[in-house]
DNA sequence: CGTTCATTTGAGAAACCTCAAGATTGGTGG
DNA sequence: CCACCAATCTTGAGGTTTCTCAAATGAACG
């Protein structure tokens, strides 16, 4: 039995999995590379679905727009993530995919992907895992939104961001949020002022530090401290739950 | 060009699509039928992933549980929906799938599905569309949660429920919520008291009516009235948005 | 017919939002 | 290099929504 060492099963360190997937895509599919700059849309809500996009570099926000004009950031995506998955069923994209930085996406025709998948099942696995991970992420977002107070959601956001970087082999002790307070607030279901207050409180508690000149750069000495900060905030609520 | 009649492409009336899919599954895959009763779990969070489940009857809630014990209903599922999709990537299910009524699910081994899909691409389409629809639904939930006040979320919930029934060819003028106020509140990110107040207000405005004896049965004379009720609640906020 | 659970409703408290004023930053042009 | 502008961010004070707590009502079950 090869049960002794089974890490590779579902966690080849993240960075390895992403690199493998990108190589697989390059090797088996016709890919259209596309450079985007901050603010560019990869696609827009309502546009006819045809391609999926895989992030090669940069990062992206998904913006859902209601009929009445309400806007909601429903997801953030980094290297190795797939964009446009919500367009498969409806036949058109459900959100705007907006670049938050200069980056590169690989456009993959969905019909070509399906055809190629018959000969290379690993492609299917990659696609399914991408969709499944996004579902898990959405569920976690919902959990945070509904069960955590504002300050804890801010801490959770930083932890999410740090985890995303860590999975991709990047440093997490010093991160740059390429989002305004307003964008973060929209994503977290609160106002930009609440985000600002939350970050200030985190800094006051020494959980994070602002790097001088510019409050977009944040130092996180210990990522675990974010988790214990959240639990610290929840402690009074647990007490209340016991009647 | 066959552009004149292209409704069948992505909208074969819902009920037809679901019936076709169930027939397809029956015809091409080994299926394990399983009857569940109210409160039964189809699977639980953390359990090793192996099967996907398709709802044949009844309906189900997906409950996400955090490490610290916070609970969150992250989805509701009806006939034709797939359960367990969030387990594909992680190798274990992410939520508890709990029956809200007596029902039947069809267990399908994921590996068998992948194998069969090579010979019957329609299976792949069905799976992908199910995942894609769930992503769209999650994004819409997030939008409602973050941008609508409590009463509007309650109205939106009823509209969602009515739409789900309509897609399955069921009557929508009279619906029975098999959920407690507490469960609805959890799903909508509010307390059970707020749900109760929201429903009372909807009844006071004649948007809904309680059918005598038991407040689980609701009459919705006009589903469109729910939409205009939401817009009515948002009107003051739009005015504020213009500074 | 009593017990239990779900629901409704009210009153006060708390979290968060709104509004407003200053502070900081980055970019632009003199 | 410096001054200025626009955009972003911070912080405070007060208002509003929603939550919490409590009590009463209604329905379901044995």
Coordinates of N, CA, C and O (backbone and C1' of nucleotides) in Angstrom, one line a residue, chain C, chain D:
Chain C
dC1 P -60.6 19.2 28.6 O5' -59.0 19.0 28.7 C5' -58.5 18.1 29.7 C4' -57.1 18.2 29.7 C3' -56.6 19.6 29.8 O3' -55.4 19.6 30.6 C1' -55.7 18.7 27.9
dG2 P -54.9 20.8 31.5 O5' -53.4 20.5 31.6 C5' -52.9 19.2 31.8 C4' -51.7 19.0 31.0 C3' -50.6 20.1 31.1 O3' -49.4 19.5 31.2 C1' -51.1 19.7 28.8
dT3 P -48.1 20.3 31.8 O5' -47.0 19.9 30.7 C5' -47.0 18.6 30.1 C4' -46.3 18.7 28.8 C3' -45.1 19.7 28.7 O3' -44.0 19.1 28.3 C1' -46.6 20.0 26.9
dT4 P -42.6 19.9 28.3 O5' -42.2 20.0 26.8 C5' -42.6 19.0 25.8 C4' -42.6 19.5 24.4 C3' -41.5 20.6 24.2 O3' -40.7 20.3 23.1 C1' -43.6 21.4 23.5
dC5 P -39.3 21.0 22.8 O5' -39.6 21.6 21.3 C5' -40.3 20.9 20.3 C4' -41.0 21.8 19.4 C3' -40.1 23.0 18.9 O3' -40.0 22.9 17.5 C1' -42.2 23.8 19.6
dA6 P -39.1 23.9 16.7 O5' -40.2 25.0 16.1 C5' -41.2 24.5 15.3 C4' -42.2 25.6 15.0 C3' -41.5 26.8 14.4 O3' -42.2 27.2 13.2 C1' -42.8 27.4 16.2
dT7 P -41.8 28.4 12.3 O5' -42.6 29.6 12.9 C5' -44.0 29.5 12.9 C4' -44.6 30.7 13.7 C3' -44.1 32.1 13.2 O3' -45.2 32.7 12.6 C1' -44.3 31.9 15.6
dT8 P -45.0 34.1 11.9 O5' -45.4 35.1 13.0 C5' -46.8 35.1 13.5 C4' -46.9 36.1 14.7 C3' -46.5 37.5 14.4 O3' -47.7 38.3 14.6 C1' -45.6 36.8 16.4
dT9 P -47.8 39.7 14.0 O5' -47.3 40.7 15.2 C5' -47.9 40.5 16.5 C4' -47.0 41.2 17.5 C3' -46.4 42.5 17.1 O3' -47.1 43.5 17.8 C1' -44.9 41.1 18.4
dG10 P -46.7 45.1 17.6 O5' -45.8 45.3 18.9 C5' -46.3 45.0 20.2 C4' -45.2 45.2 21.2 C3' -44.4 46.6 21.1 O3' -44.4 47.2 22.4 C1' -42.9 44.7 21.3
dA11 P -44.0 48.7 22.5 O5' -42.6 48.6 23.3 C5' -42.5 47.7 24.5 C4' -41.1 47.7 25.0 C3' -40.4 49.1 24.8 O3' -39.5 49.2 25.9 C1' -39.2 47.4 23.6
dG12 P -38.7 50.6 26.2 O5' -37.2 50.2 26.1 C5' -36.7 49.2 27.0 C4' -35.4 48.6 26.4 C3' -34.3 49.6 26.2 O3' -33.1 49.2 26.9 C1' -34.6 48.4 24.3
dA13 P -31.8 49.9 26.8 O5' -30.9 49.0 25.9 C5' -30.8 47.6 26.1 C4' -29.9 46.9 25.1 C3' -28.5 47.7 24.9 O3' -27.5 46.7 24.8 C1' -29.7 47.6 22.8
dA14 P -26.0 47.2 24.7 O5' -25.5 46.8 23.3 C5' -25.9 45.5 22.8 C4' -25.6 45.5 21.3 C3' -24.3 46.1 20.9 O3' -23.6 45.2 20.1 C1' -26.1 47.0 19.6
dA15 P -22.1 45.4 19.7 O5' -22.1 45.3 18.1 C5' -23.0 44.3 17.5 C4' -23.3 44.8 16.1 C3' -22.1 45.3 15.3 O3' -22.1 44.6 14.1 C1' -23.9 46.9 15.3
dC16 P -20.9 44.7 13.0 O5' -21.5 45.8 12.1 C5' -22.7 45.6 11.4 C4' -23.2 46.9 10.8 C3' -22.2 47.6 9.9 O3' -22.8 47.5 8.6 C1' -23.4 49.1 11.4
dC17 P -22.1 48.4 7.4 O5' -23.0 49.7 7.4 C5' -24.4 49.5 7.2 C4' -25.1 50.9 7.1 C3' -24.5 51.8 6.0 O3' -25.6 52.4 5.3 C1' -24.4 52.9 8.1
dT18 P -25.3 53.3 4.1 O5' -25.4 54.8 4.6 C5' -26.5 55.2 5.3 C4' -26.4 56.7 5.8 C3' -25.8 57.6 4.7 O3' -26.6 58.8 4.7 C1' -24.6 57.8 6.8
dC19 P -26.5 59.8 3.5 O5' -25.7 61.0 4.3 C5' -26.1 61.4 5.6 C4' -25.0 62.3 6.2 C3' -24.3 63.2 5.3 O3' -24.4 64.5 5.8 C1' -22.8 62.1 6.7
dA20 P -23.9 65.8 4.9 O5' -22.5 66.1 5.6 C5' -22.5 66.2 7.0 C4' -21.1 66.3 7.5 C3' -20.1 67.2 6.6 O3' -19.5 68.2 7.4 C1' -19.1 65.1 7.1
dA21 P -18.8 69.4 6.8 O5' -17.3 69.3 7.4 C5' -17.2 69.1 8.8 C4' -15.8 68.5 9.0 C3' -14.7 69.2 8.3 O3' -13.7 69.6 9.3 C1' -14.5 66.9 7.9
dG22 P -12.6 70.7 9.0 O5' -11.3 69.9 9.1 C5' -11.2 68.6 8.6 C4' -10.2 67.8 9.2 C3' -8.7 68.1 8.8 O3' -7.8 67.5 9.7 C1' -9.6 66.2 7.6
dA23 P -6.3 67.8 9.4 O5' -5.8 66.5 8.7 C5' -5.8 65.3 9.5 C4' -5.3 64.1 8.6 C3' -3.9 64.4 8.0 O3' -3.1 63.2 8.2 C1' -5.5 63.8 6.4
dT24 P -1.6 63.2 8.0 O5' -1.4 62.3 6.7 C5' -2.1 61.0 6.6 C4' -2.1 60.5 5.2 C3' -0.8 60.7 4.4 O3' -0.2 59.5 4.2 C1' -2.7 61.2 3.1
dT25 P 1.2 59.4 3.5 O5' 0.8 59.1 1.9 C5' -0.3 58.1 1.7 C4' -0.6 58.2 0.2 C3' 0.6 58.3 -0.7 O3' 0.7 57.2 -1.6 C1' -1.2 59.8 -1.3
dG26 P 1.9 56.9 -2.5 O5' 1.3 57.3 -3.9 C5' 0.0 56.9 -4.2 C4' -0.4 57.5 -5.6 C3' 0.8 57.6 -6.6 O3' 0.4 57.3 -7.9 C1' 0.0 59.8 -6.1
dG27 P 1.3 57.3 -9.1 O5' 0.8 58.5 -10.0 C5' -0.7 58.6 -10.1 C4' -1.0 60.0 -10.7 C3' -0.2 60.4 -11.9 O3' -1.0 61.0 -12.9 C1' 0.0 62.0 -10.2
dT28 P -0.5 61.2 -14.3 O5' -0.4 62.8 -14.3 C5' -1.4 63.6 -13.7 C4' -1.2 65.1 -14.0 C3' -0.3 65.4 -15.2 O3' -0.9 66.4 -15.9 C1' 0.5 66.4 -13.2
dG29 P -0.2 66.8 -17.2 O5' 0.3 68.3 -16.9 C5' -0.6 69.2 -16.1 C4' 0.1 70.3 -15.6 C3' 1.1 71.0 -16.6 O3' 1.0 72.4 -16.5 C1' 2.3 70.4 -14.7
dG30 P 1.6 73.4 -17.5 O5' 2.4 74.4 -16.6 C5' 1.7 75.1 -15.6 C4' 2.7 75.4 -14.5 C3' 3.8 76.4 -14.9 O3' 3.9 77.4 -14.0 C1' 4.7 74.5 -13.8
Chain D
dC1 P 14.6 66.4 -6.8 O5' 14.1 67.9 -7.2 C5' 14.9 69.0 -6.7 C4' 13.9 70.0 -6.4 C3' 12.9 69.7 -5.3 O3' 12.7 70.8 -4.4 C1' 11.7 70.1 -7.3
dC2 P 11.8 70.6 -3.1 O5' 10.5 71.4 -3.5 C5' 10.6 72.7 -4.1 C4' 9.3 73.1 -4.6 C3' 8.1 72.9 -3.6 O3' 7.4 74.1 -3.5 C1' 7.6 71.9 -5.7
dA3 P 6.2 74.2 -2.5 O5' 4.9 74.3 -3.5 C5' 5.0 75.2 -4.6 C4' 3.7 75.1 -5.4 C3' 2.5 75.1 -4.5 O3' 1.4 75.8 -5.2 C1' 2.7 73.1 -5.8
dC4 P 0.0 76.0 -4.4 O5' -0.9 75.0 -5.3 C5' -0.9 75.1 -6.7 C4' -1.7 73.8 -7.2 C3' -3.0 73.6 -6.6 O3' -4.0 73.5 -7.6 C1' -1.7 71.6 -6.7
dC5 P -5.5 73.6 -7.2 O5' -6.1 72.2 -7.8 C5' -5.6 71.7 -9.0 C4' -5.9 70.2 -9.1 C3' -7.2 69.8 -8.5 O3' -8.0 69.1 -9.5 C1' -5.4 68.4 -7.7
dA6 P -9.5 68.8 -9.2 O5' -9.5 67.2 -9.2 C5' -8.7 66.5 -10.1 C4' -8.6 65.1 -9.7 C3' -9.9 64.5 -9.1 O3' -10.1 63.2 -9.7 C1' -8.1 64.3 -7.5
dA7 P -11.4 62.4 -9.3 O5' -10.8 61.2 -8.4 C5' -9.6 60.5 -8.8 C4' -9.0 59.8 -7.6 C3' -10.1 58.9 -6.9 O3' -9.7 57.6 -6.8 C1' -8.8 60.2 -5.4
dT8 P -10.6 56.5 -6.2 O5' -9.9 56.2 -4.7 C5' -8.5 56.0 -4.7 C4' -8.1 56.2 -3.2 C3' -8.8 55.3 -2.2 O3' -7.9 54.4 -1.7 C1' -8.5 57.5 -1.4
dC9 P -8.4 53.3 -0.7 O5' -8.3 54.0 0.8 C5' -7.0 54.4 1.2 C4' -7.1 55.3 2.4 C3' -7.8 54.6 3.6 O3' -6.9 54.3 4.6 C1' -8.5 56.9 3.3
dT10 P -7.3 53.5 5.9 O5' -7.7 54.7 6.9 C5' -6.7 55.6 7.3 C4' -7.3 56.7 8.2 C3' -8.0 56.2 9.4 O3' -7.4 56.7 10.6 C1' -9.3 57.8 8.3
dT11 P -7.5 56.1 12.0 O5' -8.6 57.0 12.6 C5' -8.5 58.4 12.6 C4' -9.8 59.1 12.8 C3' -10.7 58.5 13.9 O3' -10.6 59.3 15.1 C1' -12.0 59.2 12.1
dG12 P -11.4 58.9 16.4 O5' -12.8 59.8 16.2 C5' -12.7 61.2 16.1 C4' -14.0 61.8 15.8 C3' -15.1 61.4 16.8 O3' -15.8 62.5 17.4 C1' -15.9 61.1 14.6
dA13 P -16.7 62.5 18.6 O5' -18.1 62.7 17.8 C5' -18.3 63.8 17.0 C4' -19.8 63.8 16.5 C3' -20.8 63.4 17.5 O3' -22.0 64.1 17.3 C1' -20.9 61.9 15.7
dG14 P -23.2 64.0 18.3 O5' -24.4 63.5 17.4 C5' -24.6 64.1 16.1 C4' -25.4 63.1 15.3 C3' -26.7 62.5 16.0 O3' -27.8 62.6 15.0 C1' -25.4 60.8 15.1
dG15 P -29.2 62.3 15.5 O5' -29.6 61.2 14.4 C5' -29.3 61.4 13.0 C4' -29.5 60.2 12.2 C3' -30.9 59.5 12.4 O3' -31.4 59.0 11.2 C1' -29.1 58.0 12.8
dT16 P -32.9 58.5 11.2 O5' -32.8 57.0 10.7 C5' -31.7 56.7 9.7 C4' -31.6 55.2 9.6 C3' -32.8 54.4 9.8 O3' -33.0 53.5 8.8 C1' -31.1 53.6 11.2
dT17 P -34.3 52.6 8.6 O5' -33.7 51.1 8.6 C5' -32.5 50.9 7.9 C4' -31.8 49.7 8.5 C3' -32.6 48.4 8.6 O3' -32.0 47.4 8.0 C1' -31.6 48.9 10.7
dT18 P -32.7 46.0 7.7 O5' -32.2 45.1 9.0 C5' -30.9 45.0 9.2 C4' -30.6 44.5 10.6 C3' -31.4 43.2 11.0 O3' -30.4 42.2 11.2 C1' -31.4 44.8 12.7
dC19 P -30.8 40.8 11.8 O5' -30.5 40.9 13.4 C5' -29.1 41.3 13.7 C4' -29.0 41.4 15.2 C3' -29.4 40.1 15.9 O3' -28.4 39.8 16.9 C1' -30.6 42.0 16.8
dT20 P -28.5 38.5 17.8 O5' -29.1 39.0 19.1 C5' -28.5 40.1 19.8 C4' -29.2 40.4 21.1 C3' -29.7 39.2 21.9 O3' -29.3 39.4 23.3 C1' -31.5 40.6 21.5
dC21 P -29.4 38.2 24.3 O5' -30.8 38.5 25.1 C5' -31.0 39.9 25.6 C4' -32.4 40.1 26.0 C3' -33.0 38.9 26.7 O3' -33.6 39.4 28.0 C1' -34.5 39.7 25.0
dA22 P -34.2 38.3 29.0 O5' -35.7 38.5 28.8 C5' -36.3 39.8 28.7 C4' -37.7 39.8 28.4 C3' -38.5 38.6 29.0 O3' -39.6 39.1 29.7 C1' -39.0 38.8 26.7
dA23 P -40.5 38.2 30.7 O5' -41.9 38.1 29.9 C5' -42.4 39.4 29.5 C4' -43.5 39.1 28.5 C3' -44.5 38.0 28.9 O3' -45.8 38.4 28.8 C1' -43.7 37.6 26.7
dA24 P -47.0 37.6 29.4 O5' -47.9 37.3 28.0 C5' -48.1 38.4 27.1 C4' -48.6 37.8 25.8 C3' -49.6 36.8 25.9 O3' -50.7 37.0 25.1 C1' -47.9 36.0 24.6
dT25 P -52.0 36.1 25.1 O5' -52.1 35.5 23.7 C5' -51.8 36.2 22.5 C4' -51.4 35.3 21.4 C3' -52.4 34.1 21.3 O3' -53.1 34.3 20.0 C1' -50.2 33.4 21.1
dG26 P -54.3 33.3 19.6 O5' -53.5 32.1 18.8 C5' -52.6 32.6 17.7 C4' -52.0 31.3 17.1 C3' -52.9 30.1 16.9 O3' -52.7 29.6 15.6 C1' -51.0 29.5 18.1
dA27 P -53.7 28.5 15.0 O5' -52.7 27.3 15.0 C5' -51.6 27.3 14.2 C4' -50.7 26.1 14.5 C3' -51.4 24.7 14.3 O3' -50.6 23.9 13.5 C1' -50.4 24.8 16.4
dA28 P -51.1 22.5 13.0 O5' -50.2 21.5 14.0 C5' -48.8 21.6 14.0 C4' -48.2 20.5 14.9 C3' -48.9 19.2 14.7 O3' -47.9 18.2 14.8 C1' -49.1 19.9 16.9
dC29 P -48.2 16.7 14.3 O5' -48.1 15.9 15.7 C5' -46.9 16.0 16.5 C4' -47.2 15.4 17.8 C3' -48.1 14.2 17.8 O3' -47.4 13.0 17.9 C1' -48.7 15.7 19.6
dG30 P -48.1 11.6 17.9 O5' -48.2 11.3 19.4 C5' -47.1 11.3 20.3 C4' -47.5 11.5 21.7 C3' -48.2 10.3 22.3 O3' -47.7 9.9 23.6 C1' -49.5 12.2 22.6

